[in-house]
mmCIF file of C-alpha atoms and ligand atoms in Angstrom:
data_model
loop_
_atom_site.group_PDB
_atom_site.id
_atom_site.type_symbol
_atom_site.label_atom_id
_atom_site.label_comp_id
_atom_site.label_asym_id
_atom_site.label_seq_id
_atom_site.Cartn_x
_atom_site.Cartn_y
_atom_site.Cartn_z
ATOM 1 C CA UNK A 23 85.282 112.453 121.739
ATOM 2 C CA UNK A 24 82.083 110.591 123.540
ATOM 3 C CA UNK A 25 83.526 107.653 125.880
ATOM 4 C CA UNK A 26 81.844 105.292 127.797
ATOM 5 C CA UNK A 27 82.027 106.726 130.846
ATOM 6 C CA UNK A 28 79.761 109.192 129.508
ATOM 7 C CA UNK A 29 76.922 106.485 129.756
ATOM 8 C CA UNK A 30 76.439 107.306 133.856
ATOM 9 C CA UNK A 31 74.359 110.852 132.804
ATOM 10 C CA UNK A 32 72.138 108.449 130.693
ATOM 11 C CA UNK A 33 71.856 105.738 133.047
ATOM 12 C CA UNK A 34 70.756 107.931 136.050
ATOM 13 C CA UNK A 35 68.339 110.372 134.062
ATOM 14 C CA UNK A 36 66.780 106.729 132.693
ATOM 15 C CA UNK A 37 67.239 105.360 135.916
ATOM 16 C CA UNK A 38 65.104 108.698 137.546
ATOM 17 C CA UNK A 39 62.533 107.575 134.882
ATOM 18 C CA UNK A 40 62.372 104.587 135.782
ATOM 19 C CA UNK A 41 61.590 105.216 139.667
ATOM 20 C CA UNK A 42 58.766 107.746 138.819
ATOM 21 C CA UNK A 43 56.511 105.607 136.321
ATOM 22 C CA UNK A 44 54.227 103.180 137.957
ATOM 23 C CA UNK A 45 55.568 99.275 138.109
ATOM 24 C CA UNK A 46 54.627 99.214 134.061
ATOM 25 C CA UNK A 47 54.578 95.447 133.373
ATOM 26 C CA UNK A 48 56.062 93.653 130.622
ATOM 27 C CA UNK A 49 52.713 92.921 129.167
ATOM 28 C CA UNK A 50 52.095 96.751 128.343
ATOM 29 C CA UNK A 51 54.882 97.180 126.683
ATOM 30 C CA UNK A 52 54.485 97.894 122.957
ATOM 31 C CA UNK A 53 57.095 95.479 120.561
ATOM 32 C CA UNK A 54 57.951 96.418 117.369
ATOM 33 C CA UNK A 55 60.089 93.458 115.203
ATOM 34 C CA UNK A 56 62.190 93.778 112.418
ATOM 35 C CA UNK A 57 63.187 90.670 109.814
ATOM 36 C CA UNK A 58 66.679 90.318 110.376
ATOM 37 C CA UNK A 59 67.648 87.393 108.016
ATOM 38 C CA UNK A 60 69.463 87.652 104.619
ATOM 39 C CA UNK A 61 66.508 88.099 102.588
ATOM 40 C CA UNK A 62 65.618 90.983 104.993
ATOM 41 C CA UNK A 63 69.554 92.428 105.271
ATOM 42 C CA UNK A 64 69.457 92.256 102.169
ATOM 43 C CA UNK A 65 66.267 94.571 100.957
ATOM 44 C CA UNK A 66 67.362 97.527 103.659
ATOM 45 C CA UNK A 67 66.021 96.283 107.614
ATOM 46 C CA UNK A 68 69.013 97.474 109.002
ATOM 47 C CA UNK A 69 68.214 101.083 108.261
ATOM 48 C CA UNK A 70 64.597 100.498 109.420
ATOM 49 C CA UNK A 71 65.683 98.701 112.538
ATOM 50 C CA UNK A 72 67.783 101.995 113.505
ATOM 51 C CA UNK A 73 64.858 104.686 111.876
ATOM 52 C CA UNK A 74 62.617 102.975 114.929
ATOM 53 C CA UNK A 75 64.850 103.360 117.251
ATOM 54 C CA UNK A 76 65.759 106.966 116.207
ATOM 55 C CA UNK A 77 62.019 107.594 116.183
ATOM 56 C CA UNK A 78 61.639 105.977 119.658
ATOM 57 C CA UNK A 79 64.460 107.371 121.306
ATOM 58 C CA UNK A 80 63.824 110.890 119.694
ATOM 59 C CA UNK A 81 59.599 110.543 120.642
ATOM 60 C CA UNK A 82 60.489 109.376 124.484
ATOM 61 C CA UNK A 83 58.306 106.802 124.086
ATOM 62 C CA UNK A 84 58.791 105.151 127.149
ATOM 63 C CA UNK A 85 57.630 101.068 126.920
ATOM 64 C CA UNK A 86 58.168 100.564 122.938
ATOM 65 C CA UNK A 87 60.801 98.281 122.388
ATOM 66 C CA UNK A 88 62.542 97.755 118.883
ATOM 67 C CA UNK A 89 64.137 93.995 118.406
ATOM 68 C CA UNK A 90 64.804 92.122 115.429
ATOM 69 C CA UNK A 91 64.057 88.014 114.335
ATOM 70 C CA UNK A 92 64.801 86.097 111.902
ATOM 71 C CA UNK A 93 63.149 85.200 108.457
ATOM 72 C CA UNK A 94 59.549 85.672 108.601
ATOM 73 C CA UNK A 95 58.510 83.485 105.786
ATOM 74 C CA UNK A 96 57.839 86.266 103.124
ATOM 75 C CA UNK A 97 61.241 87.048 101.018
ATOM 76 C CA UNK A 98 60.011 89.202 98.697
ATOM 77 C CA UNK A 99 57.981 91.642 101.206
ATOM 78 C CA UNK A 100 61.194 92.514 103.185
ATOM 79 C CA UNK A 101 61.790 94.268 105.165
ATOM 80 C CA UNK A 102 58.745 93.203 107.361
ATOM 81 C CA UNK A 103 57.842 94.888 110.332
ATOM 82 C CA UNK A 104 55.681 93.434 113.015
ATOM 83 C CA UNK A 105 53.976 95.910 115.488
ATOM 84 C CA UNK A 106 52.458 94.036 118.524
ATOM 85 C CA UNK A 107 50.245 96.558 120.850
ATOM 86 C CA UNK A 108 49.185 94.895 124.086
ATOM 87 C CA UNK A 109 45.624 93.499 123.899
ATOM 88 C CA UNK A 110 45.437 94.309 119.920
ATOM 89 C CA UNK A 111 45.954 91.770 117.201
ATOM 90 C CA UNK A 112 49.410 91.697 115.380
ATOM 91 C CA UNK A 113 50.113 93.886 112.393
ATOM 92 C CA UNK A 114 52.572 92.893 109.640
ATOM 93 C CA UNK A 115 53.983 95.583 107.531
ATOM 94 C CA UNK A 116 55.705 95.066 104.428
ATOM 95 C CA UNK A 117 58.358 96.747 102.001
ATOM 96 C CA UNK A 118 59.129 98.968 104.895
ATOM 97 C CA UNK A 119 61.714 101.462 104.215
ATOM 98 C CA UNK A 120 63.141 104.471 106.443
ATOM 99 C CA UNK A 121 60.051 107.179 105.926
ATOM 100 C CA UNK A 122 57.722 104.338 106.178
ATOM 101 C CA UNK A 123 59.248 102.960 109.532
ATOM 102 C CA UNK A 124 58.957 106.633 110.507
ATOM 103 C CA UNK A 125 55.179 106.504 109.540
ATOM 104 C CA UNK A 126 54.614 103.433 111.400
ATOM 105 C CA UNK A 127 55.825 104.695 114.874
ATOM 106 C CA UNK A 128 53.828 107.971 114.319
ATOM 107 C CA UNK A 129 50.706 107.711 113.349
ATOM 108 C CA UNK A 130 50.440 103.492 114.277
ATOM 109 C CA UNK A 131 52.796 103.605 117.510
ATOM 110 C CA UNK A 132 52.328 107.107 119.143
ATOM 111 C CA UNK A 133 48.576 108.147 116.764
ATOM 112 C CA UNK A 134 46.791 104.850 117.525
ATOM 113 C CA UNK A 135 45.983 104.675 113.784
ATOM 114 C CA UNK A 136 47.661 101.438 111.594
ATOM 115 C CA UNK A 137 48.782 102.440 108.184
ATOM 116 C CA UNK A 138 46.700 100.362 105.876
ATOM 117 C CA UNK A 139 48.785 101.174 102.946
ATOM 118 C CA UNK A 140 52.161 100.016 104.001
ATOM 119 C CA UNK A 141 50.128 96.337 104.881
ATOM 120 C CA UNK A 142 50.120 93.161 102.445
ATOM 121 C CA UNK A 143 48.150 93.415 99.384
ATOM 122 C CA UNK A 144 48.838 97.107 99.632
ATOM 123 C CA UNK A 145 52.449 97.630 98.878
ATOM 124 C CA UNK B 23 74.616 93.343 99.629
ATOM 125 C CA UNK B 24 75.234 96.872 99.046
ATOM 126 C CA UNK B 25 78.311 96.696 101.911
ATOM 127 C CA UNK B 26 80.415 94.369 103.469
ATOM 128 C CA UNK B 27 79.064 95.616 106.888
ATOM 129 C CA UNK B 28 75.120 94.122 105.512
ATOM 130 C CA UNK B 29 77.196 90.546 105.228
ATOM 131 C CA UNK B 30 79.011 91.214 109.032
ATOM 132 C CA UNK B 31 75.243 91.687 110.083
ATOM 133 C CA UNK B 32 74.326 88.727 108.632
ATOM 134 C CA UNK B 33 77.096 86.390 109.713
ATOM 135 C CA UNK B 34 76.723 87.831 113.485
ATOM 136 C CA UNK B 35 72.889 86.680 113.060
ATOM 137 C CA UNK B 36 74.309 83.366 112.344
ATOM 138 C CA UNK B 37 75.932 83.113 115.761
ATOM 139 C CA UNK B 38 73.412 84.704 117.642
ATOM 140 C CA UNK B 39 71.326 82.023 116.266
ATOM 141 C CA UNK B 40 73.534 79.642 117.221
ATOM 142 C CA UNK B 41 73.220 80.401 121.023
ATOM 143 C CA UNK B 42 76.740 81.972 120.699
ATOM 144 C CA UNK B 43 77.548 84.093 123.971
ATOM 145 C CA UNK B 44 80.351 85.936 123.099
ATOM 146 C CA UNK B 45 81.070 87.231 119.456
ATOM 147 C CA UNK B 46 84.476 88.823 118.491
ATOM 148 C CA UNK B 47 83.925 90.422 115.563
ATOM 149 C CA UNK B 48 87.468 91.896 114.346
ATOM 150 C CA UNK B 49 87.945 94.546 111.086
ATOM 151 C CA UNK B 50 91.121 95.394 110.142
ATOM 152 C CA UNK B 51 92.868 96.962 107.080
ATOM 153 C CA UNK B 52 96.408 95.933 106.687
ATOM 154 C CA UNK B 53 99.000 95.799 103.425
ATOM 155 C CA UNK B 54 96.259 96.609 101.043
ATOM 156 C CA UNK B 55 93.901 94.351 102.409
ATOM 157 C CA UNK B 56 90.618 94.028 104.438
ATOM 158 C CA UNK B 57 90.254 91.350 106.414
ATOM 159 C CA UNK B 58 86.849 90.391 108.540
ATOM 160 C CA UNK B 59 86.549 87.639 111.099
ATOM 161 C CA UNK B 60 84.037 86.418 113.127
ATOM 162 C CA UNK B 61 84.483 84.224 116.024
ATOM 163 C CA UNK B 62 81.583 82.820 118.079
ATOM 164 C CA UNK B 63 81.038 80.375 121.013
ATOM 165 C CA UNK B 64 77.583 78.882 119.784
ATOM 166 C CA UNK B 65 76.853 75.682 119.371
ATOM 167 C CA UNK B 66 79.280 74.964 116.223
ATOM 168 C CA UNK B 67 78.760 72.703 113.366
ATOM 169 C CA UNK B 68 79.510 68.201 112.542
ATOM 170 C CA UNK B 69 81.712 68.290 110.344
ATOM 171 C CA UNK B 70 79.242 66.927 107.844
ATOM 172 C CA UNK B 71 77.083 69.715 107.559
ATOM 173 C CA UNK B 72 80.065 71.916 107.283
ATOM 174 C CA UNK B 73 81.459 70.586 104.435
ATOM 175 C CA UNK B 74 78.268 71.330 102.453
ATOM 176 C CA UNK B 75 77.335 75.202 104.504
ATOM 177 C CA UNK B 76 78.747 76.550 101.490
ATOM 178 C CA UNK B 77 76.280 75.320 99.434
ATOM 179 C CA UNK B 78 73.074 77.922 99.146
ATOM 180 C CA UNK B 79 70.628 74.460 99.539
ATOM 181 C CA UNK B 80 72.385 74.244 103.422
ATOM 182 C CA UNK B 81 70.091 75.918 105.600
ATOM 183 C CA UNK B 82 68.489 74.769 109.170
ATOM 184 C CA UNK B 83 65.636 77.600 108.364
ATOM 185 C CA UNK B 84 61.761 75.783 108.325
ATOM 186 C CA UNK B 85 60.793 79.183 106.549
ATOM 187 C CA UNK B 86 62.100 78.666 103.386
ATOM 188 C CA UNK B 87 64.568 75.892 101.670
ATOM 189 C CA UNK B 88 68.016 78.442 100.823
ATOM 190 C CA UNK B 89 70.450 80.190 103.147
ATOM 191 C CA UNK B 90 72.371 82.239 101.565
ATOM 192 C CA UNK B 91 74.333 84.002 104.165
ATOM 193 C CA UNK B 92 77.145 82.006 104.181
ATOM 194 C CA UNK B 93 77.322 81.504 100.086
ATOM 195 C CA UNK B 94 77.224 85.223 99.597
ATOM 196 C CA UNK B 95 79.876 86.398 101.738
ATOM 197 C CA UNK B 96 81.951 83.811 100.490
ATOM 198 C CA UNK B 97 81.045 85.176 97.005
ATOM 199 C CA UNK B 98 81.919 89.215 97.919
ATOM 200 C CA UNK B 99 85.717 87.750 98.980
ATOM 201 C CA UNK B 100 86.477 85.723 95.869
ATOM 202 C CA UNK B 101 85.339 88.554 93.390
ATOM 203 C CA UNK B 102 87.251 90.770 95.603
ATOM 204 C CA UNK B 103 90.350 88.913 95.464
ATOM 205 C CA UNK B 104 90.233 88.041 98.713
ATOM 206 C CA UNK B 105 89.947 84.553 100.626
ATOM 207 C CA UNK B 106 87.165 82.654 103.022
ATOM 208 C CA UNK B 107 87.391 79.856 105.290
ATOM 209 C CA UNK B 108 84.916 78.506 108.340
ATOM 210 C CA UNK B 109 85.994 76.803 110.811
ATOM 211 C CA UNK B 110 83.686 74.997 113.114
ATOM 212 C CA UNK B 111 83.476 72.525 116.106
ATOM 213 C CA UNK B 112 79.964 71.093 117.497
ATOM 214 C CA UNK B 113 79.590 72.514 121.111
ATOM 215 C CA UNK B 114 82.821 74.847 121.195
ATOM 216 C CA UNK B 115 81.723 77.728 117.961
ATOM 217 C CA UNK B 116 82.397 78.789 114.662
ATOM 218 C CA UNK B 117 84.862 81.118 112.935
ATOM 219 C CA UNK B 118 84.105 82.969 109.970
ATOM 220 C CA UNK B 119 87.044 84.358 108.082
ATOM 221 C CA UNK B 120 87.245 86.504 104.371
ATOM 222 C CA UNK B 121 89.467 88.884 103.430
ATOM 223 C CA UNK B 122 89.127 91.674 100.332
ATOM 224 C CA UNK B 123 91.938 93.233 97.983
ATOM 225 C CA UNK B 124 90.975 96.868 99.315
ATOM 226 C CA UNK B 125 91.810 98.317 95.988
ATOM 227 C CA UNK B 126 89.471 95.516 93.758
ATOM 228 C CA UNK B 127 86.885 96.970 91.509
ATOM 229 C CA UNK B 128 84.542 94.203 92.247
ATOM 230 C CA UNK B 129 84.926 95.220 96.037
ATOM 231 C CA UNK B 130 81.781 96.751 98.182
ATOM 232 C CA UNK B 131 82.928 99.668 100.561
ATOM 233 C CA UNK B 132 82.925 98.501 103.707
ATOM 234 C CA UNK B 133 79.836 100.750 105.009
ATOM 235 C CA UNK B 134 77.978 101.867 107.787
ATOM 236 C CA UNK B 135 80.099 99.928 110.896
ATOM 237 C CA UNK B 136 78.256 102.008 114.107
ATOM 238 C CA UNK B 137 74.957 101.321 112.171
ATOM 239 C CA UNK B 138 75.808 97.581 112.096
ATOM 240 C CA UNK B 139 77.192 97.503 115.444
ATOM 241 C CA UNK B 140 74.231 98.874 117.121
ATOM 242 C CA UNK B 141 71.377 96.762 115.297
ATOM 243 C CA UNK B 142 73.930 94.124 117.053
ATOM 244 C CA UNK B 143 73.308 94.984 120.338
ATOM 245 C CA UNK B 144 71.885 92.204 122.840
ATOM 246 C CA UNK B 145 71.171 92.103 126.663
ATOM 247 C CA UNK B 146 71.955 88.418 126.978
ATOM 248 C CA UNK B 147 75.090 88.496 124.361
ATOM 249 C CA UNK B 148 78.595 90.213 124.703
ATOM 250 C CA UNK B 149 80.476 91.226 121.619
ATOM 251 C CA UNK B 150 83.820 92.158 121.577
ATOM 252 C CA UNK B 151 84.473 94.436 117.981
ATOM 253 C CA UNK B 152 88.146 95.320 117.064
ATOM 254 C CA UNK B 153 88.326 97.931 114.136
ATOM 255 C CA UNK B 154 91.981 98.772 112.722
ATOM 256 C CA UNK B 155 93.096 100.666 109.922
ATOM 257 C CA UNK B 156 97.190 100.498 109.382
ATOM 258 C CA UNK B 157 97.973 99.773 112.888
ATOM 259 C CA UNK B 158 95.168 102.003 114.807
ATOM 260 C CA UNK B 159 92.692 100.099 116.731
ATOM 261 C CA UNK B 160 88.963 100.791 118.180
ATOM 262 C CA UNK B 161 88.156 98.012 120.804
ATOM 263 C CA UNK B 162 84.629 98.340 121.749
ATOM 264 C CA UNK B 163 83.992 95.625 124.215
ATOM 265 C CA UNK B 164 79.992 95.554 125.499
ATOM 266 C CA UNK B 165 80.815 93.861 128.875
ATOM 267 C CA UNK B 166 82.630 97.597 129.955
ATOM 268 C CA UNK B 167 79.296 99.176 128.322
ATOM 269 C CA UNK B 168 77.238 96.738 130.648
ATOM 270 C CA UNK B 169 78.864 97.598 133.839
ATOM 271 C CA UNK B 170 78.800 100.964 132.996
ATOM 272 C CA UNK B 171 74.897 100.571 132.924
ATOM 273 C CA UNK B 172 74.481 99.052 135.956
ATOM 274 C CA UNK B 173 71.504 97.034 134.764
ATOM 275 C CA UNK B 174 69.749 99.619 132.032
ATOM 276 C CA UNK B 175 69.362 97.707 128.994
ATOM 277 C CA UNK B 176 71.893 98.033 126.441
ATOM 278 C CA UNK B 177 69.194 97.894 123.681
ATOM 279 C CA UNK B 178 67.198 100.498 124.597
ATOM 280 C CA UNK B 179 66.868 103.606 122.453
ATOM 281 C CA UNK B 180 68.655 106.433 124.329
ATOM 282 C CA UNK B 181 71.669 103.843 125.078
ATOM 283 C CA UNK B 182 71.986 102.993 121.199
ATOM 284 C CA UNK B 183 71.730 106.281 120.072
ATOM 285 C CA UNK B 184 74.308 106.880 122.569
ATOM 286 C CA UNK B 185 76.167 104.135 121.691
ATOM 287 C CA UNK B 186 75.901 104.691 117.269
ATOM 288 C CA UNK B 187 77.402 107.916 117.966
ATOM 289 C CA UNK B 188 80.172 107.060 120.179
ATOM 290 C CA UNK B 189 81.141 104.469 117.757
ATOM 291 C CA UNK B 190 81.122 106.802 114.687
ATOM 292 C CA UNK B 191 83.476 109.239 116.410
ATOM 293 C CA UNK B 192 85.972 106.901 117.339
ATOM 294 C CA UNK B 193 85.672 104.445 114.162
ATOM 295 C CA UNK B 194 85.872 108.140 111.699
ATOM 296 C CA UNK B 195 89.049 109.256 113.830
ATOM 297 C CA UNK B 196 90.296 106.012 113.232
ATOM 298 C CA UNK B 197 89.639 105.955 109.340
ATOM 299 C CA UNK B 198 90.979 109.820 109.043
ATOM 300 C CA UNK B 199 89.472 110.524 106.520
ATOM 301 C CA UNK B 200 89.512 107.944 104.314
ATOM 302 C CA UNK B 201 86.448 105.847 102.920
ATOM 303 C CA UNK B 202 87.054 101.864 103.401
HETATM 304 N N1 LIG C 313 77.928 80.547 113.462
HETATM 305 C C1 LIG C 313 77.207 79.447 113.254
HETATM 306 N N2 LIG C 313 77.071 78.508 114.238
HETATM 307 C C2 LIG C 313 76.339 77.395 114.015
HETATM 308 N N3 LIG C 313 75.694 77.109 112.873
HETATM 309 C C3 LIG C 313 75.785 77.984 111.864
HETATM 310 C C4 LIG C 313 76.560 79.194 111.977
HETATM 311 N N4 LIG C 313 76.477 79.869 110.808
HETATM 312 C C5 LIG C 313 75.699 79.127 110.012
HETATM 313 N N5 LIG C 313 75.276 77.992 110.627
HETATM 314 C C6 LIG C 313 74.413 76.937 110.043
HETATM 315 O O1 LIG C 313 74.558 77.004 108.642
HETATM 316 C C7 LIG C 313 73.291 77.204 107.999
HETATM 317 C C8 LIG C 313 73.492 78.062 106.771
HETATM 318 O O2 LIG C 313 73.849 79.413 107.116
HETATM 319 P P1 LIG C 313 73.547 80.595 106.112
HETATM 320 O O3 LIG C 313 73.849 81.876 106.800
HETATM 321 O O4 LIG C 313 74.242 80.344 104.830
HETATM 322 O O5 LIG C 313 71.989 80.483 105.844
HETATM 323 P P2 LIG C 313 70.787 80.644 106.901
HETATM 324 O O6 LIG C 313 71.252 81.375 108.096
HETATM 325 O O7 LIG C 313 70.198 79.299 107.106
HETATM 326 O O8 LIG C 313 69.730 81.523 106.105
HETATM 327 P P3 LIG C 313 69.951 83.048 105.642
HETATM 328 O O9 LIG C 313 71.341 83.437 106.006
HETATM 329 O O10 LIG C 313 69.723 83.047 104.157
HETATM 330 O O11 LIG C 313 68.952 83.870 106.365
HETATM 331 C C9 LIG C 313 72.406 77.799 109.061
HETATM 332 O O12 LIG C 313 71.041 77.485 108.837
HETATM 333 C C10 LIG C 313 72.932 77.153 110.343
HETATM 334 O O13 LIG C 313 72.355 75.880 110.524
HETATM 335 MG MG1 LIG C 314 72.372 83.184 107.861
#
């Protein structure tokens, strides 16, 4: 059975990572948010939150991070996503469920291409 | 909510909102029963506004005019034939209590407890989770996870992954076998 002591191979292969990439600042780092209120509990973010970080962890995508907020105004579009890419202007998706959050980190995170059909209007 | 785990989520959200640094969040299933608390260290409640936080039309939310976090949980333990009580005190925290009759048809399952535990994972916040099933406890404290890390963030993907299936093992040798 996995302990915690198990965590020190993790933490020094990360840690080697860490040393060899360039001082990265926080500003390039790539955020992705997930609703994490009631309304979006309720209509399934908790599997999306843990899809993108599957997705992330399984990519190596080094700089994405996966977080969560609170309501984000729009009830009935949970769960909402928001994707923030340095220097690029926020994108909300909507009605996100697991395959979609999978979408989203491949061909918006990693492809550099935003899914217009998982946006508002769209779902 | 599909599980009770979606309303633990929920209720931990509550207390992270509320500032709270440390959040014990203990599961245990004794004499038939389920029983779920959740103690936190945030900023509490007057009592004024907790007499009326059962009421869906409490909410400090700007986004919208409802929070129903508190009302449905409260909900899932009455059908359930179980019990809920909150407990608060302005500056010192807030304990949320329920308990379910495990064998109620108008019960959830309990659900997906790593999955929960690890969208619940904060740099800034240390949670303390106790999961027992007749007398066999899990105690999986983040401040021994931290200093294992030596300053790695706990939220970052390889550690959760890490961490969801840690937590699975232990909490599924803990159930043996059986589906809560
Ligand atoms: N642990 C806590 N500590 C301090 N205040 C709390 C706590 N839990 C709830 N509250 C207060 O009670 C209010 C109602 O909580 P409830 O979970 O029912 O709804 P909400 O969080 O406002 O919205 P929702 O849960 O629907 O997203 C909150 O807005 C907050 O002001
Ligand atoms: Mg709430």
């Amino acid at each position: 059975m996995k302990s915690i002591a198990d965590i020190k191979a993790i933490r020094e292969k990360m840690q080697a990572q860490i040393m060899n990439r360039d001082n990265v600042s926080d500003a390039a780092e790539t955020r992705v948010v997930v609703g994490m209120a009631t309304c979006g509990i309720a209509a399934g973010a908790r599997p999306v939150f843990n899809e993108l970080v599957d997705q992330v962890q399984k990519r190596g995508l080094e700089n994405v991070k996966v977080t969560r907020a609170g309501c984000l105004g729009m009830c009935k579009l949970e769960p909402i996503v928001e994707v923030f890419v340095p220097g690029q202007e926020k994108v909300t998706y909507v009605k996100v469920d697991a395959q979609k959050a999978k979408d989203i980190i491949e061909k918006h995170i990693v492809g550099g291409n935003i899914c217009t059909d998982y946006l508002v209007g769209e779902e | 909510m599909r599980e009770l785990s979606l309303h633990i989520l929920d209720i931990v959200e509550n207390s992270v909102k509320a500032n709270a640094t440390l959040i014990q969040v203990d599961i245990e299933v004794k004499n038939g029963y389920l029983y779920i608390t959740v103690v936190d260290n945030g900023k509490g409640m007057s009592e004024e506004f907790l007499a009326k936080v059962v009421d869906p039309f409490t909410t400090t939310r700007t986004t919208r005019k409802v929070g129903l976090g508190i009302p449905l949980i409260k909900q899932a333990a009455e059908v359930a034939e179980g019990e809920f009580s909150i407990t608060s005190k302005l500056g010192e925290g807030t304990t949320v209590k329920t308990s379910y009759k495990l064998d109620s048809i108008d019960r959830v399952p309990l659900g997906d407890v790593p999955e929960t535990i690890t969208t619940l994972l904060y740099p800034n916040i240390e949670f303390v989770w106790r999961y027992a099933v007749n007398g066999e406890e899990f105690i999986f404290d983040t401040r021994e996870v931290k200093e294992e890390l030596q300053g790695v963030p706990i939220d970052s993907p390889e550690i959760l992954v890490f961490l969801k299936s840690l937590l699975k093992e232990n909490i599924d040798s803990i159930n043996g076998g059986i589906i809560i």
